[in-house]
Coordinates of C-alpha atoms and ligand atoms in Angstrom, one line a residue:
M283 CA 128.8 102.7 74.7
S284 CA 128.4 103.2 71.0
D285 CA 124.9 105.9 69.4
A286 CA 123.8 103.1 67.5
P287 CA 121.4 102.1 70.5
K288 CA 120.0 105.6 70.3
L289 CA 118.6 105.2 66.6
Q290 CA 116.8 102.2 67.7
E291 CA 113.3 101.9 68.3
G292 CA 112.4 100.5 72.2
A293 CA 109.7 97.9 72.6
G294 CA 107.3 101.0 73.1
W295 CA 105.1 102.7 75.7
N296 CA 104.5 100.2 78.6
A297 CA 105.8 96.6 76.6
G298 CA 107.0 96.1 80.1
V299 CA 104.1 96.6 82.1
G300 CA 101.5 92.9 82.3
A301 CA 105.2 91.7 79.6
R302 CA 108.6 91.0 79.5
V303 CA 110.2 93.1 77.2
A304 CA 113.3 92.0 74.8
P305 CA 112.9 88.3 76.4
S306 CA 116.7 86.6 76.3
D307 CA 118.4 83.9 78.3
R308 CA 121.8 85.0 77.7
R309 CA 124.4 85.1 79.9
G310 CA 127.4 87.4 81.0
G311 CA 127.6 90.9 81.1
T312 CA 127.2 93.7 83.7
L313 CA 124.1 95.5 84.7
R314 CA 124.5 98.7 85.2
L315 CA 121.8 100.2 88.1
V316 CA 121.7 103.7 89.6
S317 CA 119.8 105.2 92.1
S318 CA 120.2 108.7 94.3
A319 CA 119.7 107.3 97.7
D320 CA 121.4 104.4 99.2
V321 CA 120.4 101.0 100.3
D322 CA 118.5 101.2 104.4
S323 CA 119.9 97.8 105.0
L324 CA 121.6 95.3 103.5
D325 CA 120.7 93.2 106.4
P326 CA 117.1 91.1 105.4
A327 CA 115.8 91.5 108.8
R328 CA 116.3 94.9 108.1
T329 CA 115.2 96.9 105.4
Y330 CA 111.7 98.1 103.9
Y331 CA 111.9 99.8 100.2
V332 CA 110.0 98.0 97.7
W333 CA 113.9 98.2 95.5
V334 CA 115.5 96.9 98.1
W335 CA 113.0 94.2 98.4
L336 CA 113.7 93.7 94.6
L337 CA 117.9 94.0 95.7
Q338 CA 117.3 91.2 98.3
R339 CA 115.6 88.2 95.0
L340 CA 119.5 88.6 94.1
L341 CA 120.9 88.0 97.6
N342 CA 118.7 85.6 98.9
R343 CA 115.9 82.9 98.7
T344 CA 113.6 82.9 100.6
L345 CA 111.2 79.7 101.4
M346 CA 108.1 81.2 98.8
A347 CA 108.7 83.9 96.4
Y348 CA 107.3 85.6 94.1
P349 CA 107.7 84.2 90.2
T350 CA 109.4 85.9 87.6
D351 CA 106.0 86.5 85.7
P352 CA 105.3 90.2 84.8
G353 CA 101.1 88.6 85.0
P354 CA 98.8 87.8 87.8
A355 CA 100.9 85.0 88.9
G356 CA 103.0 87.6 89.5
L357 CA 101.2 87.9 92.8
V358 CA 100.6 84.3 94.0
P359 CA 103.8 83.1 96.2
V360 CA 106.4 80.1 95.0
P361 CA 108.3 77.8 96.5
D362 CA 111.3 79.0 96.3
L363 CA 113.8 77.4 99.4
A364 CA 110.7 75.2 99.8
E365 CA 109.6 72.5 98.2
G366 CA 105.8 73.5 98.5
P367 CA 103.6 76.0 99.8
G368 CA 103.2 76.1 103.3
V369 CA 100.6 73.2 104.2
A370 CA 98.1 74.5 106.5
S371 CA 96.1 72.9 109.2
D372 CA 94.6 73.3 112.6
G373 CA 92.5 76.1 110.3
N374 CA 95.0 77.8 108.9
R375 CA 97.2 78.3 112.4
T376 CA 99.8 75.6 111.3
W377 CA 102.2 76.2 108.8
T378 CA 104.3 73.4 107.8
Y379 CA 107.3 73.4 105.1
R380 CA 109.4 71.5 103.5
L381 CA 113.4 72.5 102.4
R382 CA 114.8 71.9 99.5
E383 CA 118.0 69.7 99.2
G384 CA 121.6 71.2 98.4
V385 CA 120.5 74.6 99.2
L386 CA 124.6 76.1 100.7
F387 CA 125.4 79.3 101.8
D388 CA 127.9 81.9 99.4
D389 CA 130.1 79.9 102.6
G390 CA 129.2 77.1 101.4
T391 CA 127.6 75.2 104.6
P392 CA 124.5 73.8 104.2
V393 CA 120.9 75.8 104.4
T394 CA 118.8 74.2 107.1
S395 CA 115.2 74.7 109.3
A396 CA 117.4 76.4 112.0
D397 CA 119.0 78.8 109.6
V398 CA 115.4 80.0 109.1
R399 CA 114.1 79.8 112.1
Y400 CA 117.3 81.9 113.2
A401 CA 116.2 84.1 111.1
V402 CA 112.5 84.7 112.5
Q403 CA 114.5 84.2 115.6
R404 CA 115.8 87.8 115.0
I405 CA 113.3 89.4 113.9
F406 CA 111.9 89.4 117.0
A407 CA 115.1 91.7 118.5
Q408 CA 113.8 95.1 117.4
D409 CA 115.7 97.3 119.5
V410 CA 119.2 95.5 118.0
L411 CA 117.5 95.3 114.0
P412 CA 115.1 97.5 113.8
G413 CA 113.4 98.7 110.5
G414 CA 111.9 95.6 108.4
P415 CA 108.6 94.3 108.7
T416 CA 107.1 92.7 112.0
Y417 CA 104.5 91.3 110.7
L418 CA 105.9 87.6 112.4
V419 CA 106.2 88.9 116.1
P420 CA 102.0 89.5 117.5
L421 CA 101.7 85.7 115.0
L422 CA 104.4 84.2 116.9
D423 CA 104.3 85.8 120.8
D424 CA 103.4 84.7 123.6
P425 CA 102.2 87.4 125.5
D426 CA 102.4 85.9 128.7
R427 CA 106.1 85.3 128.2
P428 CA 107.4 87.3 125.2
Y429 CA 110.5 86.6 123.1
T430 CA 113.2 89.3 122.9
G431 CA 115.3 88.0 119.8
P432 CA 118.3 85.7 120.0
Y433 CA 121.1 88.2 121.3
R434 CA 119.7 88.0 125.1
D435 CA 122.1 85.4 127.4
G436 CA 120.4 82.1 127.8
V437 CA 117.7 82.7 125.6
D438 CA 116.6 80.5 123.0
G439 CA 113.1 81.1 123.4
L440 CA 110.4 81.3 120.5
P441 CA 109.0 77.7 121.1
S442 CA 105.8 78.7 118.9
V443 CA 108.4 77.4 115.5
L444 CA 109.5 74.1 115.6
T445 CA 112.4 72.3 113.6
P446 CA 112.0 68.5 114.0
D447 CA 115.0 67.6 111.6
P448 CA 116.4 69.6 109.3
R449 CA 114.6 70.1 106.4
T450 CA 110.8 70.2 108.1
I451 CA 110.3 73.8 109.6
V452 CA 106.9 74.3 111.4
F453 CA 105.3 77.5 112.5
R454 CA 101.9 77.2 115.5
L455 CA 100.0 81.1 114.7
R456 CA 98.6 82.7 118.1
S457 CA 95.4 83.0 115.2
P458 CA 94.6 82.1 111.5
F459 CA 96.2 84.1 109.1
S460 CA 95.5 82.6 105.4
D461 CA 98.4 84.8 103.4
F462 CA 101.1 83.2 105.6
D463 CA 103.1 82.0 102.5
H464 CA 102.9 86.3 101.7
L465 CA 105.0 86.4 104.8
M466 CA 107.0 83.8 103.6
A467 CA 108.3 85.9 101.1
Q468 CA 109.6 89.2 102.9
P469 CA 113.3 89.1 102.7
C470 CA 113.3 89.1 106.9
V471 CA 112.5 85.7 106.7
S472 CA 115.8 84.7 104.6
P473 CA 117.8 82.4 106.3
V474 CA 121.0 84.1 108.8
P475 CA 123.5 80.9 109.6
R476 CA 123.8 81.5 113.6
H477 CA 127.4 80.9 113.1
A478 CA 128.1 84.2 111.2
D479 CA 124.8 86.7 112.7
T480 CA 127.3 89.8 114.1
G481 CA 123.7 91.5 114.7
A482 CA 123.9 94.7 114.5
R483 CA 126.2 94.7 111.8
Y484 CA 125.4 91.6 109.5
G485 CA 124.8 94.0 107.3
E486 CA 127.9 94.7 106.5
D487 CA 129.2 91.6 105.6
P488 CA 125.6 88.9 105.0
R489 CA 125.6 85.1 104.1
C490 CA 123.7 84.7 100.3
T491 CA 121.6 82.2 99.7
G492 CA 120.7 83.9 96.8
P493 CA 123.1 83.6 93.0
Y494 CA 124.5 86.6 94.0
R495 CA 126.4 87.8 96.3
V496 CA 127.8 91.9 98.2
A497 CA 132.0 91.7 96.7
G498 CA 132.1 95.5 97.8
H499 CA 130.0 98.2 99.0
R500 CA 130.5 101.5 99.7
P501 CA 128.3 103.5 101.1
G502 CA 126.5 106.5 99.4
S503 CA 128.4 105.5 96.9
R504 CA 128.6 102.1 95.6
L505 CA 128.0 98.6 95.6
L506 CA 129.0 95.5 93.3
L507 CA 127.4 92.2 93.0
E508 CA 128.9 89.7 91.9
R509 CA 127.7 85.8 91.1
N510 CA 127.9 83.4 94.3
P511 CA 129.5 80.4 93.2
H512 CA 127.9 78.0 96.5
W513 CA 124.0 78.8 94.4
D514 CA 123.3 76.1 92.5
R515 CA 120.3 76.7 89.3
A516 CA 119.3 73.6 89.4
T517 CA 117.8 74.3 93.1
D518 CA 116.4 77.6 91.7
P519 CA 112.7 77.5 90.0
V520 CA 112.9 81.6 89.9
R521 CA 115.7 83.5 89.2
P522 CA 117.1 83.0 85.9
A523 CA 120.6 85.4 87.2
L524 CA 122.0 86.2 83.8
P525 CA 124.1 88.9 84.1
D526 CA 127.8 88.5 85.7
R527 CA 128.1 91.4 88.0
V528 CA 125.9 93.7 88.7
D529 CA 126.8 97.7 89.6
V530 CA 124.6 100.3 91.5
T531 CA 126.0 103.6 91.1
I532 CA 124.8 105.6 94.3
G533 CA 124.0 109.1 95.4
L534 CA 123.3 110.5 91.9
N535 CA 120.8 113.7 92.2
P536 CA 117.4 112.6 89.9
D537 CA 118.2 115.2 87.2
D538 CA 121.3 114.4 87.1
M539 CA 120.9 110.4 86.9
D540 CA 117.8 111.1 84.4
E541 CA 120.4 112.4 82.0
R542 CA 123.2 109.9 82.1
L543 CA 119.8 106.8 82.5
T544 CA 118.8 108.3 78.8
A545 CA 122.3 108.7 77.6
G546 CA 122.5 104.9 77.7
E547 CA 125.0 105.2 81.0
F548 CA 122.4 103.0 83.1
D549 CA 120.5 100.1 81.6
I550 CA 117.7 101.0 84.6
N551 CA 116.9 103.1 87.5
L552 CA 117.1 101.1 90.0
E553 CA 115.5 102.5 93.2
G554 CA 112.7 103.6 90.9
R555 CA 111.6 106.7 91.4
G556 CA 110.7 107.3 87.8
L557 CA 111.5 110.0 85.4
Q558 CA 111.5 113.7 86.7
H559 CA 110.1 117.0 85.4
A560 CA 113.5 117.3 82.7
A561 CA 113.4 114.0 81.6
Q562 CA 109.5 113.6 81.4
H563 CA 110.0 117.5 78.7
R564 CA 112.4 115.8 76.6
L565 CA 110.4 113.0 76.5
A566 CA 107.5 114.3 74.7
G567 CA 109.5 115.5 72.1
D568 CA 111.2 112.0 71.5
P569 CA 109.1 109.2 70.2
V570 CA 112.6 106.7 70.5
L571 CA 113.2 107.6 74.0
R572 CA 109.2 107.6 74.5
S573 CA 109.1 103.5 73.1
R574 CA 111.6 102.9 76.4
T575 CA 109.0 104.2 79.1
D576 CA 106.9 102.3 80.7
N577 CA 104.2 103.9 82.4
P578 CA 102.3 101.2 85.7
R579 CA 100.4 101.9 88.6
T580 CA 102.7 101.2 91.4
S581 CA 100.1 99.8 94.5
F582 CA 100.3 102.7 95.9
L583 CA 97.1 104.6 97.4
H584 CA 97.2 108.6 97.9
F585 CA 94.5 108.9 99.9
V586 CA 93.8 112.2 103.1
S587 CA 92.8 110.7 106.4
L588 CA 89.5 112.0 108.1
Q589 CA 90.0 112.0 111.9
P590 CA 87.0 111.6 113.9
H591 CA 89.0 111.9 117.1
I592 CA 89.4 115.8 116.6
P593 CA 86.3 117.7 116.0
P594 CA 83.8 118.3 114.3
F595 CA 85.0 115.5 112.3
D596 CA 83.7 113.1 115.1
N597 CA 80.9 113.9 113.1
V598 CA 79.7 111.2 110.0
H599 CA 78.1 113.9 108.0
V600 CA 81.4 116.8 108.9
R601 CA 83.8 114.0 106.7
R602 CA 80.8 112.7 104.6
A603 CA 80.3 116.5 103.9
V604 CA 84.2 116.5 102.6
H605 CA 84.2 113.9 100.5
H606 CA 81.2 115.1 98.1
A607 CA 82.8 118.4 98.2
A608 CA 86.3 117.4 97.0
D609 CA 87.2 118.6 93.4
K610 CA 88.8 115.0 91.6
V611 CA 90.6 116.1 89.1
L612 CA 91.8 119.6 90.6
L613 CA 93.6 116.2 93.2
Q614 CA 94.8 114.3 90.4
E615 CA 96.7 117.8 88.9
A616 CA 97.9 118.5 92.6
R617 CA 99.7 114.9 92.5
G618 CA 101.0 115.3 89.2
G619 CA 98.2 114.6 86.7
P620 CA 97.3 110.7 85.2
V621 CA 100.8 110.2 83.8
T622 CA 102.6 110.5 87.0
G623 CA 100.0 111.2 89.6
G624 CA 97.4 107.6 88.9
D625 CA 94.5 107.0 88.4
L626 CA 91.5 108.9 89.8
T627 CA 89.8 106.6 92.2
T628 CA 86.4 106.3 94.0
A629 CA 87.1 103.2 95.7
L630 CA 90.2 101.4 98.4
F631 CA 92.1 98.2 97.1
P632 CA 94.3 98.7 93.7
P633 CA 92.9 97.2 90.6
G634 CA 95.2 94.0 90.6
L635 CA 93.9 92.6 93.6
P636 CA 90.5 90.5 93.3
S637 CA 88.8 92.8 95.9
H638 CA 88.6 95.8 94.0
Q639 CA 85.3 97.0 92.5
D640 CA 83.7 99.9 91.5
L641 CA 82.6 101.8 94.0
D642 CA 81.2 105.5 94.5
R643 CA 80.3 105.8 97.7
Y644 CA 79.9 109.9 97.5
P645 CA 79.9 110.8 93.7
T646 CA 81.2 114.1 92.8
G647 CA 79.0 115.5 89.8
P648 CA 79.5 113.9 86.2
G649 CA 82.7 116.1 86.1
L650 CA 84.2 114.8 89.0
R651 CA 84.4 118.4 90.2
G652 CA 82.5 118.0 93.0
D653 CA 78.7 117.3 94.8
L654 CA 78.2 121.0 96.6
D655 CA 74.6 119.9 97.2
A656 CA 75.5 117.0 98.8
A657 CA 78.1 118.6 100.5
R658 CA 76.4 121.3 102.0
A659 CA 73.0 118.8 103.3
E660 CA 75.5 116.7 104.8
L661 CA 77.0 120.0 106.9
R662 CA 73.4 120.9 107.4
A663 CA 73.0 117.4 108.8
A664 CA 75.6 117.6 110.9
G665 CA 74.3 121.3 112.2
L666 CA 77.2 123.2 110.7
P667 CA 74.6 124.8 107.5
D668 CA 78.1 127.8 107.4
G669 CA 80.6 125.9 107.4
F670 CA 83.3 125.3 110.0
D671 CA 87.5 126.1 110.8
A672 CA 89.8 123.2 110.9
V673 CA 93.5 122.5 109.8
I674 CA 94.8 119.7 107.5
G675 CA 97.7 117.8 108.1
T676 CA 100.3 117.5 105.6
Q677 CA 104.3 118.3 103.9
R678 CA 106.6 119.7 102.1
G679 CA 106.2 119.3 98.2
K680 CA 104.0 117.2 96.5
F681 CA 101.8 116.9 99.5
R682 CA 101.7 120.6 99.9
L683 CA 100.4 120.1 96.9
V684 CA 97.2 117.9 97.2
A685 CA 96.8 119.8 100.9
D686 CA 96.4 123.0 99.1
A687 CA 93.8 121.2 97.0
V688 CA 91.6 119.8 99.4
V689 CA 91.8 123.6 101.1
E690 CA 90.1 125.4 97.7
S691 CA 87.7 122.7 97.0
V692 CA 86.1 121.9 100.8
A693 CA 86.3 126.2 100.9
R694 CA 83.2 126.2 98.2
V695 CA 80.6 124.8 101.2
G696 CA 82.3 127.3 104.1
I697 CA 84.9 124.4 105.4
R698 CA 88.4 127.3 106.6
L699 CA 90.9 125.2 106.4
T700 CA 94.5 125.8 107.5
V701 CA 97.0 123.9 106.0
K702 CA 99.7 122.4 109.3
E703 CA 102.9 120.8 107.4
L704 CA 104.4 118.6 109.2
D705 CA 108.1 117.1 108.9
V706 CA 109.3 115.3 106.2
A707 CA 111.8 112.8 107.2
T708 CA 109.6 111.6 109.9
Y709 CA 106.1 112.1 108.7
F710 CA 105.3 108.7 108.6
S711 CA 107.2 107.5 112.8
Q712 CA 106.4 110.7 114.3
G713 CA 104.2 113.1 112.4
A714 CA 101.1 111.7 110.7
G715 CA 102.2 107.8 111.9
S716 CA 101.7 109.5 116.1
P717 CA 98.0 109.6 117.1
E718 CA 99.9 112.3 120.0
T719 CA 100.9 114.6 117.0
I720 CA 97.8 114.5 115.5
R721 CA 95.9 115.5 118.0
K722 CA 98.9 118.4 119.5
H723 CA 97.5 119.6 116.0
G724 CA 94.2 119.2 116.3
L725 CA 94.5 118.1 112.8
G726 CA 91.2 116.7 111.3
M727 CA 92.5 116.0 108.1
I728 CA 95.8 114.2 106.8
V729 CA 97.4 113.6 103.8
T730 CA 99.0 110.7 103.4
D731 CA 99.6 107.8 100.9
W732 CA 100.1 103.8 101.5
G733 CA 101.7 100.7 99.4
A734 CA 100.8 97.6 100.8
D735 CA 103.7 94.9 101.9
F736 CA 102.4 92.3 100.3
P737 CA 99.7 91.8 97.5
T738 CA 96.3 90.9 98.9
E739 CA 94.0 92.4 100.6
Y740 CA 94.6 92.3 104.4
G741 CA 98.3 93.3 103.4
F742 CA 96.5 96.0 101.5
L743 CA 93.6 97.3 103.9
A744 CA 94.4 95.6 107.8
P745 CA 97.0 98.6 108.0
L746 CA 94.4 100.6 107.1
V747 CA 91.8 100.1 108.9
D748 CA 91.6 97.5 111.9
G749 CA 91.4 98.5 114.9
R750 CA 94.1 96.3 116.6
L751 CA 96.5 97.3 114.7
I752 CA 96.5 101.0 115.4
R753 CA 100.6 101.6 116.7
P754 CA 99.6 104.5 120.2
G755 CA 103.5 105.0 119.6
G756 CA 104.1 105.5 116.1
G757 CA 104.4 104.3 113.2
N758 CA 100.6 104.2 112.9
W759 CA 99.0 103.1 109.9
N760 CA 95.8 103.4 110.9
I761 CA 96.0 107.1 110.9
A762 CA 92.1 107.5 111.5
E763 CA 92.1 105.0 114.5
L764 CA 89.2 103.4 112.7
D765 CA 88.2 100.9 115.9
D766 CA 84.9 98.8 114.6
P767 CA 84.0 96.1 115.5
E768 CA 82.7 95.3 112.7
V769 CA 85.7 95.5 111.0
N770 CA 87.9 94.0 112.6
R771 CA 84.9 90.9 112.9
L772 CA 85.2 90.3 108.8
I773 CA 88.5 90.8 109.2
D774 CA 89.6 88.4 111.3
T775 CA 86.3 86.0 110.0
V776 CA 88.7 86.1 106.5
L777 CA 91.5 85.3 108.1
H778 CA 90.1 81.6 109.0
T779 CA 88.8 80.9 105.6
A780 CA 89.8 78.9 103.4
D781 CA 87.4 80.2 99.8
P782 CA 89.2 82.3 97.8
A783 CA 85.8 83.8 96.1
T784 CA 84.5 83.9 99.9
R785 CA 87.9 86.1 101.1
T786 CA 86.4 88.1 98.2
D787 CA 83.2 89.0 99.0
L788 CA 84.0 89.7 102.5
W789 CA 86.9 92.5 101.5
R790 CA 83.7 93.7 99.2
E791 CA 82.1 94.0 102.7
V792 CA 84.5 95.2 104.4
E793 CA 85.5 98.0 101.8
R794 CA 81.9 99.2 101.8
R795 CA 81.8 99.5 105.6
V796 CA 84.6 101.3 105.4
M797 CA 83.5 103.4 103.2
D798 CA 80.5 104.2 104.9
H799 CA 82.7 105.9 108.2
A800 CA 83.8 108.5 105.3
V801 CA 87.2 108.1 107.3
I802 CA 89.5 108.2 103.7
L803 CA 88.9 110.1 100.9
P804 CA 91.0 108.1 97.9
L805 CA 92.2 109.8 96.1
V806 CA 94.5 108.4 93.0
H807 CA 96.2 105.1 92.0
D808 CA 99.7 106.5 92.0
K809 CA 101.1 106.1 88.4
T810 CA 105.5 106.0 87.4
L811 CA 107.1 106.9 84.1
H812 CA 110.1 105.0 83.2
Y813 CA 112.8 104.7 81.7
R814 CA 114.4 100.9 80.1
G815 CA 117.8 101.1 79.2
P816 CA 118.5 99.2 75.5
R817 CA 121.5 96.7 76.9
A818 CA 118.7 95.0 79.5
T819 CA 116.7 92.3 78.7
N820 CA 113.5 90.4 80.6
V821 CA 112.5 93.6 81.7
F822 CA 108.8 93.8 82.5
V823 CA 107.3 95.9 85.7
H824 CA 106.8 93.2 88.5
P825 CA 103.1 93.4 89.7
A826 CA 104.1 92.3 93.4
F827 CA 106.2 94.9 94.0
G828 CA 105.0 97.8 91.2
L829 CA 108.9 98.6 90.1
Y830 CA 111.1 96.6 87.6
D831 CA 112.2 93.0 88.6
I832 CA 115.5 93.2 89.0
Q833 CA 117.0 89.7 89.1
A834 CA 115.0 88.7 86.6
M835 CA 117.5 91.1 83.8
G836 CA 120.4 90.2 81.4
V837 CA 122.3 92.3 79.0
T838 CA 122.5 92.0 75.5
E839 CA 125.9 92.9 75.3
T840 CA 129.1 93.7 77.7
A841 CA 129.8 97.7 78.2
D842 CA 132.3 98.3 76.8
R843 CA 133.9 99.5 80.7
E844 CA 134.1 97.5 83.2
N845 CA 135.4 97.8 86.4
D846 CA 134.6 94.7 88.9
T847 CA 135.7 97.1 91.9
V848 CA 134.6 99.5 94.1
Ligands
LIG221 N1 103.9 100.2 103.6 C1 105.5 100.8 103.6 C2 104.6 102.5 102.7 O1 103.5 102.6 102.5 C3 105.7 100.4 102.7 C4 105.8 100.2 101.0 C5 106.4 99.6 100.1 N2 107.3 98.4 101.0 C6 107.3 97.4 101.3 N3 108.4 97.2 101.0 N4 106.1 97.1 101.0 O2 105.1 103.1 103.4

């Protein structure tokens, strides 16, 4: 790379949020990406990292997909392998899709409805293929004859998914599900040909339907994608497929990564973890670097869960006292401040969703530093005017800083918290995500965050508050174990309501009711600071994912050195 691009100002701070930077349809060249972590899996059924879902958009097509659109339209799936959106009948219980003609796998075999059905069958084999989302299982399984996936001898069950002909697929759900098109946009339903399936090893050599296929993967160090010769642009309304190659360098430490990214060696940080402190510091004094940065919301909500099954948090007045006592400014600083921490919030839905509303059920005073009189009144109502002792659960690092800020906030009204750090690697599976662990350590409060698996109100809120979605065995996101029949009933009503305006109103009612329970103390809607290299074209933060839409990008020129083996 020459030094010339360094002198050139970028499109401006935040130019890639809600709009496209450097629009172009130039084809060719190599898009150079970098990541500290390796992919969780290249088997589309086994990935959960958001950035790998974005990478999957290069490799695989799904019946529906989020369009290449930086605006609000990006939140609504459009037909991809399908000819049109799902046709719903029977009150959102039956969903029918018709596949486009002429789509091939990268081995040249045609994609049929049986390959989509087979992908759905694989999701049921969680013993062989763990790691991906499983929303389809309860919707399609028969509890009286549970289906265990395609690998058990002689079982070809799943009568709820029908393929009357090679281009038609019909899903018969057990209960209505209005967001079904969103589930059909998740990578786990990318078609898999039975003839190529190697079970747990499929990710080592996956068949692809997108514009690219895997040319090589050296785990922990490099991933190279090349054009899929059997992808036909004419059948794909979503993907511009501009570069000839996508080269991912894996395994750099975050500061090294930032250094080499801003020096021009890479175009984009694929993983999207955002610039670290050192780079943020350099940015402050460098208008050129600053003009190449975006500061979007990630759609993650940071919050503290209050646990009604751990006394004295069983008393709603105790939970409300904590809400009023929260020093919101201190908590935001603990998260990293307004730029890399996030936007303060007193409500739950991220601002991009239609049901987002201004809701401040537990005001914290004009300076947002806490309304201590209101907190004390709640403590008196709970019969605990002098406060009490309790434990807050967290993990080391940023979550610990949040816990410390909570401790400081509530100490002002006599609530004496001790901090319990749980293991980072298993925090969501066996720590905060395990009702048993919470009881074992008597955790009355827990620091956590959450991002939706698909950008709808259901995708965002149901896992946090629907009593039927509590997972006693771990990986539980309804951490407070809220099981309010009225909340559950409202959610069911939305799932078979077709009218969007009515659904928006119903979700607002759910949110108000959840806030009444005071089991979720919202802190911030998370934000990150991303750098876009000057070679990259069509750069924008995808509204459905909160990270750059890698598949939309091209490059303005060919890099000096290109090396297409791993
Ligand atoms: N729901 C998971 C979490 O909050 C993952 C969210 C982002 N990943 C995704 N593929 N949408 O940790």
